[in-house]
PDB file of C-alpha atoms in Angstrom:
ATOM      1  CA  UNK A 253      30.021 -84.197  70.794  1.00 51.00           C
ATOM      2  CA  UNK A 254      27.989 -83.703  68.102  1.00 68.00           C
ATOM      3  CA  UNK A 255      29.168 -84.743  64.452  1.00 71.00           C
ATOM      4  CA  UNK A 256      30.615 -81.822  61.551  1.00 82.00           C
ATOM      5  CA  UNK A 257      28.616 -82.357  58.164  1.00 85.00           C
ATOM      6  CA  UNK A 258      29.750 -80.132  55.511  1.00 91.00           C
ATOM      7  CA  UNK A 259      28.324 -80.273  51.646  1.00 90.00           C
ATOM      8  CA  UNK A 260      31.978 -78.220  50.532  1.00 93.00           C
ATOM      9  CA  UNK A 261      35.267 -78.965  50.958  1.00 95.00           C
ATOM     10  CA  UNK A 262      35.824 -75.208  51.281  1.00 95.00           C
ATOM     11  CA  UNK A 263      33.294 -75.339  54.339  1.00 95.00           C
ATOM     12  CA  UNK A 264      35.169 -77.725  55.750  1.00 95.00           C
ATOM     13  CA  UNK A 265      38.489 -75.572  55.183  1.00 95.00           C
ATOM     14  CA  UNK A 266      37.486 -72.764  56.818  1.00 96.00           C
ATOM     15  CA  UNK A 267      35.947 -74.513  59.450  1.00 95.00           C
ATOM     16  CA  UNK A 268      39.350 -76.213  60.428  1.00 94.00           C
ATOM     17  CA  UNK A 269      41.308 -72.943  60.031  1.00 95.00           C
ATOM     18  CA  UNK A 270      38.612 -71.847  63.142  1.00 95.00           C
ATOM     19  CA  UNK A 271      39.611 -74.828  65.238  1.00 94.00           C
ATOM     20  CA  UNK A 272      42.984 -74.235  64.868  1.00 92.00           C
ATOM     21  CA  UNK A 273      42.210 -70.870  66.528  1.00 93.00           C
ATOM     22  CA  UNK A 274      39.426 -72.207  69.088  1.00 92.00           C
ATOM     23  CA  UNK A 275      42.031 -74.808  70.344  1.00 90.00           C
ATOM     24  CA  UNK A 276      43.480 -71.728  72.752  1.00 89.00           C
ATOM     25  CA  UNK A 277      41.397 -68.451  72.191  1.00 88.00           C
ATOM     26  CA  UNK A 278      37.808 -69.665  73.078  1.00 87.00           C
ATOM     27  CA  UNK A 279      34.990 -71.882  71.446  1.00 91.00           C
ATOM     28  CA  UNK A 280      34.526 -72.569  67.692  1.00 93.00           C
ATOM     29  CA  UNK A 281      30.996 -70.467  67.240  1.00 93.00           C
ATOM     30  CA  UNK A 282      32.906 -67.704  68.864  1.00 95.00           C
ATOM     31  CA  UNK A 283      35.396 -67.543  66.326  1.00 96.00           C
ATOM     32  CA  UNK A 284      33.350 -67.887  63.631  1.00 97.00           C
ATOM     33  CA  UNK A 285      31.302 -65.063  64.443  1.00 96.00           C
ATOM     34  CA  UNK A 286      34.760 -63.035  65.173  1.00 96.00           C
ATOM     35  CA  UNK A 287      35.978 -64.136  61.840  1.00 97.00           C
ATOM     36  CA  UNK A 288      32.110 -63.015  59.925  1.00 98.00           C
ATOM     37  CA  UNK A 289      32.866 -59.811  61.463  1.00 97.00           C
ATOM     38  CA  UNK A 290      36.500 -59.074  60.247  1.00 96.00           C
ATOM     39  CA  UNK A 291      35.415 -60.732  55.906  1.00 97.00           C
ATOM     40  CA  UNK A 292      32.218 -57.971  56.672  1.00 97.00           C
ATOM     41  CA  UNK A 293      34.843 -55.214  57.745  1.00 95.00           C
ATOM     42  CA  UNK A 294      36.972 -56.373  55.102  1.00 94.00           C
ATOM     43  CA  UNK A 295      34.363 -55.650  52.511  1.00 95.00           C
ATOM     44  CA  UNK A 296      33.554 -52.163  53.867  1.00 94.00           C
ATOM     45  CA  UNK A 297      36.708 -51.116  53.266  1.00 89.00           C
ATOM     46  CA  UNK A 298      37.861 -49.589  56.126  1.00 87.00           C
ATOM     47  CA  UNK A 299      34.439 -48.015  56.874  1.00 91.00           C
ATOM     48  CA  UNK A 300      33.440 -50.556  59.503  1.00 94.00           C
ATOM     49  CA  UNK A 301      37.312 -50.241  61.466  1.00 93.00           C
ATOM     50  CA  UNK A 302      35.610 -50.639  65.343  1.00 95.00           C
ATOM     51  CA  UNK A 303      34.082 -53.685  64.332  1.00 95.00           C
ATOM     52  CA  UNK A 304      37.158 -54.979  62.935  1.00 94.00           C
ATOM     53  CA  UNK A 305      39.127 -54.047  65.845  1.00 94.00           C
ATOM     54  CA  UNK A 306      36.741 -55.700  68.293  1.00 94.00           C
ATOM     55  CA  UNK A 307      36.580 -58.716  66.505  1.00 94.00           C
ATOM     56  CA  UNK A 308      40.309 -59.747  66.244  1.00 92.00           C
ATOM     57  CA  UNK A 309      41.460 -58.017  69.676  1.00 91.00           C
ATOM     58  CA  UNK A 310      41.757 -61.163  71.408  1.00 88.00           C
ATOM     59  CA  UNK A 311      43.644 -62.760  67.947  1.00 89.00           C
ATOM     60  CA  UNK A 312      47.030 -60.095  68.371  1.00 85.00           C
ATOM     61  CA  UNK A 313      49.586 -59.627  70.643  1.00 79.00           C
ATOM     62  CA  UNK A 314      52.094 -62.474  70.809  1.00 70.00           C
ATOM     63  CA  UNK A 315      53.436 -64.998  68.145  1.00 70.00           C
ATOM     64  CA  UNK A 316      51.277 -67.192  69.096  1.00 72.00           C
ATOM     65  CA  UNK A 317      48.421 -64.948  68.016  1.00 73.00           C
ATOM     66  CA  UNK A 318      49.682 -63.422  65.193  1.00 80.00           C
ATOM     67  CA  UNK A 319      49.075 -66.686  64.091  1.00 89.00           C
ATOM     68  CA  UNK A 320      45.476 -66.956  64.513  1.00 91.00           C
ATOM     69  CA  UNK A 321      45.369 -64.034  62.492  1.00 90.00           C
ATOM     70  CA  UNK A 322      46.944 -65.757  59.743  1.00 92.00           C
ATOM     71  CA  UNK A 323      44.696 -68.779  60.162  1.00 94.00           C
ATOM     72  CA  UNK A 324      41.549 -65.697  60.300  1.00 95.00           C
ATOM     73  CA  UNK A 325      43.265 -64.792  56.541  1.00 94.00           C
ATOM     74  CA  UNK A 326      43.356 -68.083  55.674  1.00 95.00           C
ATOM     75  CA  UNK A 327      39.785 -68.648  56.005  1.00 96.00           C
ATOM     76  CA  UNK A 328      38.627 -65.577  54.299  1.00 96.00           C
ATOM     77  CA  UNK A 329      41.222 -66.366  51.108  1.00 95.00           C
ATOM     78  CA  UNK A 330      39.191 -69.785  50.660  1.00 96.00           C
ATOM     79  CA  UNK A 331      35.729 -67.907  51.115  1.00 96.00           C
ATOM     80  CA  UNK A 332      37.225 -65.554  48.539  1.00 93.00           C
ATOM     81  CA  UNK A 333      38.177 -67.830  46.072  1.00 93.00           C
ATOM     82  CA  UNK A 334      35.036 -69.865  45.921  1.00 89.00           C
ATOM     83  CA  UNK A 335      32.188 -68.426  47.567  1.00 84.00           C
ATOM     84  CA  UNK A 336      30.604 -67.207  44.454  1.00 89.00           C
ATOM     85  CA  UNK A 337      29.528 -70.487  43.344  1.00 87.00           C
ATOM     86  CA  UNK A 338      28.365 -72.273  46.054  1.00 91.00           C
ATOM     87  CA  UNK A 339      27.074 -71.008  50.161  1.00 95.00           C
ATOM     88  CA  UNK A 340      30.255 -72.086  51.536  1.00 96.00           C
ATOM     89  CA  UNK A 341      28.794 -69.786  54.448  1.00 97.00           C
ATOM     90  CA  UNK A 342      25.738 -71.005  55.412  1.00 95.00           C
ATOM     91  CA  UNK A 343      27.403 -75.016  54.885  1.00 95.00           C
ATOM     92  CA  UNK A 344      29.800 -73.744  57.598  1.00 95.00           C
ATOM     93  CA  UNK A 345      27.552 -73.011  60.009  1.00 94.00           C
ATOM     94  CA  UNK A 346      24.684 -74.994  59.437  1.00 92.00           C
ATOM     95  CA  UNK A 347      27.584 -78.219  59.377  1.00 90.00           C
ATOM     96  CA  UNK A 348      29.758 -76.961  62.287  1.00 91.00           C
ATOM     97  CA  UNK A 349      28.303 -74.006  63.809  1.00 91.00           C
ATOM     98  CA  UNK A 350      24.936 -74.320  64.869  1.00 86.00           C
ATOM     99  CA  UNK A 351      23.953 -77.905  64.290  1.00 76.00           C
ATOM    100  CA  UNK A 352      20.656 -76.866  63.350  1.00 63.00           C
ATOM    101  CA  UNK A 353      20.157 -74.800  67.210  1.00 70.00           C
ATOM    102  CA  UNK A 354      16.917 -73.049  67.135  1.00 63.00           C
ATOM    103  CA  UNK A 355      15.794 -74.927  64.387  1.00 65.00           C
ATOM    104  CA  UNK A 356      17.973 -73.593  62.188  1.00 74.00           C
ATOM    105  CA  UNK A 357      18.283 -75.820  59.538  1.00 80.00           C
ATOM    106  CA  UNK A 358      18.631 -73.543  56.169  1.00 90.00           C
ATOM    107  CA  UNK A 359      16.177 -74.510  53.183  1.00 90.00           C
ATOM    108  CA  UNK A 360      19.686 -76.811  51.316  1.00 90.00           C
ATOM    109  CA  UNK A 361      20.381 -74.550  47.962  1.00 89.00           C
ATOM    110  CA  UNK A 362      18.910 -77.070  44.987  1.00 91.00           C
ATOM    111  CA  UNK A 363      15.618 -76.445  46.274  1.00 95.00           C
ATOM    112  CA  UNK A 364      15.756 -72.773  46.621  1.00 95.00           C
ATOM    113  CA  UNK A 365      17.046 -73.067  43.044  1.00 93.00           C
ATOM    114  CA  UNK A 366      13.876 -74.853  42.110  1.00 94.00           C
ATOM    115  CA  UNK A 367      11.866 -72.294  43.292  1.00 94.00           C
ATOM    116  CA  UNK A 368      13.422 -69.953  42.324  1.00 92.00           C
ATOM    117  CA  UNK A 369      13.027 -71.615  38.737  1.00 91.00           C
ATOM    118  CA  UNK A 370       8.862 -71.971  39.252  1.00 92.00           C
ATOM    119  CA  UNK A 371       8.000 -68.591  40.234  1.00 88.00           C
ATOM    120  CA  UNK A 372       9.690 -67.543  36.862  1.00 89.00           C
ATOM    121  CA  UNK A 373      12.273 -65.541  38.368  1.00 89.00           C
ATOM    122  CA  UNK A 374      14.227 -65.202  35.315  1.00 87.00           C
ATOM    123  CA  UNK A 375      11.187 -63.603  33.770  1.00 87.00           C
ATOM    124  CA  UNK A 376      10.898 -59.786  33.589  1.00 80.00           C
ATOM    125  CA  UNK A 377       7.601 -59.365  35.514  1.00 76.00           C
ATOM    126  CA  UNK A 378       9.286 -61.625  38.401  1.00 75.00           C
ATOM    127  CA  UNK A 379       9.203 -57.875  40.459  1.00 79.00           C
ATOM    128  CA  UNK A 380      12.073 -55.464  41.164  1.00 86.00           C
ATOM    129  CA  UNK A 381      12.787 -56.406  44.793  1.00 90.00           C
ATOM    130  CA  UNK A 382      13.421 -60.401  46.036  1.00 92.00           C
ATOM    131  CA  UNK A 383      13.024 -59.938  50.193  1.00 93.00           C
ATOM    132  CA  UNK A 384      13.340 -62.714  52.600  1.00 96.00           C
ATOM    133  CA  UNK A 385      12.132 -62.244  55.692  1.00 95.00           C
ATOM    134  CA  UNK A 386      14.345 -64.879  57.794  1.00 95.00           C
ATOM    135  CA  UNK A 387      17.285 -65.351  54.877  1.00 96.00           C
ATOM    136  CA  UNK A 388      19.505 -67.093  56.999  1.00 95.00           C
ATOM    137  CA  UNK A 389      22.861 -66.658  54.816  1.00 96.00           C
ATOM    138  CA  UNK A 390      20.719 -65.900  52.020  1.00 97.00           C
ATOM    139  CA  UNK A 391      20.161 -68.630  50.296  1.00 96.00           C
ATOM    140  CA  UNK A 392      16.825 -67.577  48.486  1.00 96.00           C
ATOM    141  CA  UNK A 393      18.100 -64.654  47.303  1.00 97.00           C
ATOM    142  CA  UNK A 394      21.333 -66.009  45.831  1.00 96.00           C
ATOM    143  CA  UNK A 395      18.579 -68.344  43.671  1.00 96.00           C
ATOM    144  CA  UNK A 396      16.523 -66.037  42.164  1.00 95.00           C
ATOM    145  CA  UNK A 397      19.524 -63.821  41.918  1.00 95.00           C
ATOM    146  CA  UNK A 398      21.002 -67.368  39.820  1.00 95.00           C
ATOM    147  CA  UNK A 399      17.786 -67.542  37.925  1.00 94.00           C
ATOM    148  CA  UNK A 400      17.331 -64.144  36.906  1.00 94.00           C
ATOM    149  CA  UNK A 401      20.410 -64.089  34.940  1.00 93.00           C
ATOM    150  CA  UNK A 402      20.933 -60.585  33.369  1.00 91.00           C
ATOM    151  CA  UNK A 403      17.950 -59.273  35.191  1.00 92.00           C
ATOM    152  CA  UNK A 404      19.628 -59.169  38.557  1.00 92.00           C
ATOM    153  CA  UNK A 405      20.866 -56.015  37.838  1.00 86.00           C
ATOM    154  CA  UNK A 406      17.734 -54.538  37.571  1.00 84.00           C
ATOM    155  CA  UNK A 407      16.957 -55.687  41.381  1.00 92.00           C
ATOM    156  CA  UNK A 408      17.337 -55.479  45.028  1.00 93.00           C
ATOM    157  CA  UNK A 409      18.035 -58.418  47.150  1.00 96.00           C
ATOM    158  CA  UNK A 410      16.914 -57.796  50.758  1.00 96.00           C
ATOM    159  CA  UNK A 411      16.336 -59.828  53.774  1.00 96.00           C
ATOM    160  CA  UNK A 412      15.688 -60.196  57.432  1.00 97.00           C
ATOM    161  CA  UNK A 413      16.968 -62.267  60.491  1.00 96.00           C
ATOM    162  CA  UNK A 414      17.207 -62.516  64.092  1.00 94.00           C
ATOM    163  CA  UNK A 415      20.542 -64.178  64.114  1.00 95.00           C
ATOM    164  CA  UNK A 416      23.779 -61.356  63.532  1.00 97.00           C
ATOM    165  CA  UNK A 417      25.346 -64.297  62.319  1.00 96.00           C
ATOM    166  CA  UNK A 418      23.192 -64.956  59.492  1.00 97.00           C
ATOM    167  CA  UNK A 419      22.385 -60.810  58.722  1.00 98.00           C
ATOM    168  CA  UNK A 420      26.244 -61.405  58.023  1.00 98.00           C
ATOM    169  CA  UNK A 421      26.613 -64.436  56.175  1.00 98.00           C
ATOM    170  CA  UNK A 422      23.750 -63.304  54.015  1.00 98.00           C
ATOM    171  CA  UNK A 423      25.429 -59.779  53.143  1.00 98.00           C
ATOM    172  CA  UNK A 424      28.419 -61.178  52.528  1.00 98.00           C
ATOM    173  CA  UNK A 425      27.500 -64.157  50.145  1.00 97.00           C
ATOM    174  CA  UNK A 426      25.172 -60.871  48.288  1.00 97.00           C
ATOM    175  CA  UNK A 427      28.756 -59.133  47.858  1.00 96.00           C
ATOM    176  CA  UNK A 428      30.609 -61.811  46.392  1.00 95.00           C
ATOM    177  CA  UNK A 429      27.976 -61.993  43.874  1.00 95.00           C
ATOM    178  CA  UNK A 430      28.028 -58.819  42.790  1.00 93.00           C
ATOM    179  CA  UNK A 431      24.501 -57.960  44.223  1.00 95.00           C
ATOM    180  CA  UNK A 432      22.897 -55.018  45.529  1.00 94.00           C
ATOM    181  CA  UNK A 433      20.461 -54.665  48.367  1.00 95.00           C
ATOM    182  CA  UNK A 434      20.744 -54.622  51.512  1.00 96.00           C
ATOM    183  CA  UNK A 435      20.236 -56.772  54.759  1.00 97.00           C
ATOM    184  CA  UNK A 436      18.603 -55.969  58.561  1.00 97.00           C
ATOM    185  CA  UNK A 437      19.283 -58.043  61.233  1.00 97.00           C
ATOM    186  CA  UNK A 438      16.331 -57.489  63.566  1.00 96.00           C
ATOM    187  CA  UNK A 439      12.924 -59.154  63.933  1.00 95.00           C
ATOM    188  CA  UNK A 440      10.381 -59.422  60.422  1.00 92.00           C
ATOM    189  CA  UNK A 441       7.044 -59.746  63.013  1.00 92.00           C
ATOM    190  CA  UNK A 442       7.886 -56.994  65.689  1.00 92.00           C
ATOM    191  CA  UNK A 443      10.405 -54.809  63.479  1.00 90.00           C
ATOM    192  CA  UNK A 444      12.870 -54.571  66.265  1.00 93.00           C
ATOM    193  CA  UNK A 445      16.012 -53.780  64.326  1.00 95.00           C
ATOM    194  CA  UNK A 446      19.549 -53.854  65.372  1.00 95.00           C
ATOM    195  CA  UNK A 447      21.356 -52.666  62.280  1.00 96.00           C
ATOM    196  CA  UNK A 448      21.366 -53.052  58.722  1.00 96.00           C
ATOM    197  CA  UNK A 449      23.947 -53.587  56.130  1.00 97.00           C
ATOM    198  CA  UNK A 450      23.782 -51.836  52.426  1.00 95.00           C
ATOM    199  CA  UNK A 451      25.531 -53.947  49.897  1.00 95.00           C
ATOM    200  CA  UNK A 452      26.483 -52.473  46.244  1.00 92.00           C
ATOM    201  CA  UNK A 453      29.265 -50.579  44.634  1.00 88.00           C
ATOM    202  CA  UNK A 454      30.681 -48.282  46.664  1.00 81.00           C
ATOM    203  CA  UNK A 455      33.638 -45.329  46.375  1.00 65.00           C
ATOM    204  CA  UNK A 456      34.950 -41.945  47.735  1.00 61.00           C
ATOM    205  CA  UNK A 457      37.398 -40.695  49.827  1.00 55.00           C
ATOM    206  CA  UNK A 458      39.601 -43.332  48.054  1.00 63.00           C
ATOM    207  CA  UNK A 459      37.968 -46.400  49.431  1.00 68.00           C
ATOM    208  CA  UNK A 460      35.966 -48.881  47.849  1.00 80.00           C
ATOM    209  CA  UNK A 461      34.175 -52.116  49.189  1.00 88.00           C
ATOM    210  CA  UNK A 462      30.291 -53.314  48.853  1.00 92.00           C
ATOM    211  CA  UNK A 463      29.062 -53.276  52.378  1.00 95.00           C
ATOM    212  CA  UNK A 464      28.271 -50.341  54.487  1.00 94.00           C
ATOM    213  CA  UNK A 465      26.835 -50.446  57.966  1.00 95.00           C
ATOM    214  CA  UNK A 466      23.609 -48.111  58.556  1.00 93.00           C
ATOM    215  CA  UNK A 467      20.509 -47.140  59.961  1.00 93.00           C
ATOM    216  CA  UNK A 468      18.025 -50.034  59.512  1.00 93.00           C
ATOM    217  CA  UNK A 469      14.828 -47.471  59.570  1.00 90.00           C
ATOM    218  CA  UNK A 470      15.251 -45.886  56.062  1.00 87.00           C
ATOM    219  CA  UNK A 471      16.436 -49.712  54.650  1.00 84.00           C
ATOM    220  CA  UNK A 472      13.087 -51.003  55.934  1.00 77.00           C
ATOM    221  CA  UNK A 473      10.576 -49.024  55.331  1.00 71.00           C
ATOM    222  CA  UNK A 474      11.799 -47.075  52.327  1.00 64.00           C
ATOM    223  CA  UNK A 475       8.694 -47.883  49.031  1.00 55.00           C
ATOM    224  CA  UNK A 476      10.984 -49.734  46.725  1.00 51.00           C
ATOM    225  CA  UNK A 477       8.348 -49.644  43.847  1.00 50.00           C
ATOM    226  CA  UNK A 478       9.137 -45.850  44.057  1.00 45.00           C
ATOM    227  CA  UNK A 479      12.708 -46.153  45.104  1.00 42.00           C
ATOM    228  CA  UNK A 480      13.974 -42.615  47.372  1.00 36.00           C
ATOM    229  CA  UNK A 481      17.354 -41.109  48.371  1.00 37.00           C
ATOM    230  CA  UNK A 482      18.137 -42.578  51.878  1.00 34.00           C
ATOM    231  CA  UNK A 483      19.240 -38.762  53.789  1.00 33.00           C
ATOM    232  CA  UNK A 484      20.348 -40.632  56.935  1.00 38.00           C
ATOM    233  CA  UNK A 485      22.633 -43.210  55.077  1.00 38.00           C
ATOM    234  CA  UNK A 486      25.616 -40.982  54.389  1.00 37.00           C
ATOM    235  CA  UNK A 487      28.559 -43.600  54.600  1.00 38.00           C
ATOM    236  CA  UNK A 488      30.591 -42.911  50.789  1.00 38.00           C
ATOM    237  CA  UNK A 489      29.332 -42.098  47.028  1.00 39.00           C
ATOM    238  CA  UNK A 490      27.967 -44.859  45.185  1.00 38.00           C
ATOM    239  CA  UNK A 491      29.793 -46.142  42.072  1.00 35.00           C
ATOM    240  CA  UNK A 492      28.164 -45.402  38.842  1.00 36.00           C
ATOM    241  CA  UNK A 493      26.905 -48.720  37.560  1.00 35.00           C
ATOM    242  CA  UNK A 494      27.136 -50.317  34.269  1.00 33.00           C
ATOM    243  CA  UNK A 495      23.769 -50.081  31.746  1.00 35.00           C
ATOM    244  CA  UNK A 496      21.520 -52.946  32.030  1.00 33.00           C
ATOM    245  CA  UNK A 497      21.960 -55.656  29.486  1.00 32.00           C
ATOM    246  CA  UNK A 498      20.263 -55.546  26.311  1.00 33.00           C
ATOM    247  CA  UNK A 499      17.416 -58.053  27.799  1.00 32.00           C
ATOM    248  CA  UNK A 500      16.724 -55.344  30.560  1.00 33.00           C
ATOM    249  CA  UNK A 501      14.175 -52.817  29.062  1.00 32.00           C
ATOM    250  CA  UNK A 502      14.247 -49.383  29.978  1.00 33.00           C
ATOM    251  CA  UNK A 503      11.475 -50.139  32.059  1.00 34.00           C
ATOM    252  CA  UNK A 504      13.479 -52.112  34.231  1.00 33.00           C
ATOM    253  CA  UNK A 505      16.590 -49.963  34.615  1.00 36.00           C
ATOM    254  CA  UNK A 506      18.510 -50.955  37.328  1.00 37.00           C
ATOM    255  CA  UNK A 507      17.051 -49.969  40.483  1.00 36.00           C
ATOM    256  CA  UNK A 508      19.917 -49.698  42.266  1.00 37.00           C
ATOM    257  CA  UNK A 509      21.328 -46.366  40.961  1.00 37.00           C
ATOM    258  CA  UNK A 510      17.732 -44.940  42.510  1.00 37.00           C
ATOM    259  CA  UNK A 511      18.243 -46.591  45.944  1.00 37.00           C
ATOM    260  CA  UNK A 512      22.304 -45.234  46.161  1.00 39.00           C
ATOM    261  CA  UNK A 513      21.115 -41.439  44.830  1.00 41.00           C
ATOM    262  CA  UNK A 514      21.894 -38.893  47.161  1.00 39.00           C
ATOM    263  CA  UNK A 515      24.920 -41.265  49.346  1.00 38.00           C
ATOM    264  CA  UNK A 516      27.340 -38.933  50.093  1.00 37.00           C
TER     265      UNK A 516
END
């Protein structure tokens, strides 16, 4: 059996929470993708209810079970609590999830940080929109969202990957940042998409969250350097959000508010 290697304790946490689970209601990866699923649905704020349903149907029904579904809580209060500073995600999978299948090994976070750092990406001409292509759970983006500083909010964070799993992770670890953008999981070279996930400030009809489930189409091939309402995204209104900081110029406004107008 292959060995666990975790760079958090909080990885490592929610990774034994899992087990607990796996130990009578199928295998460990299975679970973890259940459990990306219900933190996702969690964040939509009651928006993304099927999904939830589907992922923890197998997790109710006896004492035994309602349980798990503790354990499922469990795990997502320790994501909660420290997820923001470090990718607790991507250390849980790449550690005890995939084992680096596919070649998935994720680019480790110190060195996105560095380049983040030398392609200036706390400057002001850095650009408006930071894409990755195969993000994994994101961890580009989260640097040059670290380095920007104020300036994030006067950017999109998008990315791209083959893997639900990591289309997941990556929204996710955007939302506990604070970050807007959104994330397709579908193919970068033959632009087969599956679905996409908008992350930002969301509200109306009483509910809140930062991720909404959509069409990919108008995500991906929407001109962010002349940002458009999205007419076939109609999940809730977007939140007003706060004026740049004082370092943002006018000129860089967040473009966020652009990409949300017209949400209903």
């Amino acid at each position: 059996m292959r060995a666990d290697f975790f760079q958090t304790q909080a990885a490592k946490q929610i990774v034994k929470e899992l087990d607990e689970i796996a130990q009578t209601e199928g295998q460990r990866a299975e679970v973890f993708a259940n459990w990306l699923s219900v933190v996702t649905a969690c964040l939509a704020a009651e928006t993304m209810e099927d999904d939830y349903h589907a992922a923890i149907k197998r997790y109710v029904g006896s004492t035994r079970k309602d349980k798990h579904l503790n354990q499922l809580a469990k795990a997502t209060a320790i994501l909660l609590a420290e997820g923001a500073e470090e990718d607790i995600l991507g250390d849980a999978f790449e550690g005890g999830i995939s084992w680096g299948e596919h070649g998935q090994f994720f680019t480790p976070l110190p060195v996105c940080r560095m380049m983040a750092q030398l392609t200036g990406q706390g400057e002001v001409g850095a650009g408006r929109v930071m894409h990755d292509p195969a993000c994994g759970s994101g961890r580009t983006l989260i640097a040059s969202a670290e380095a920007a500083g104020p300036l994030a909010m006067a950017r999109l964070y998008t990315g791209m990957d083959l893997d639900e799993r990591c289309a997941k992770m990556t929204a996710i670890n955007l939302a506990l940042r604070g970050l807007c953008g959104w994330v397709v999981c579908g193919n970068s070279l033959s632009l087969e998409l599956r679905f996409g996930l908008m992350v930002g400030p969301f509200h109306g009809e009483n509910r809140q969250g930062w991720i909404r489930k959509v069409d990919p189409r108008p995500l991906l091939f929407q001109r962010h350097d002349q940002p458009t309402a999205l007419p076939e995204v109609t999940p809730s209104e977007p939140m007003p959000l706060a004026e740049p900081q004082p370092a943002v110029t006018e000129a860089r406004k967040p473009v966020q508010a652009n990409l949300f107008d017209g949400l209903e």
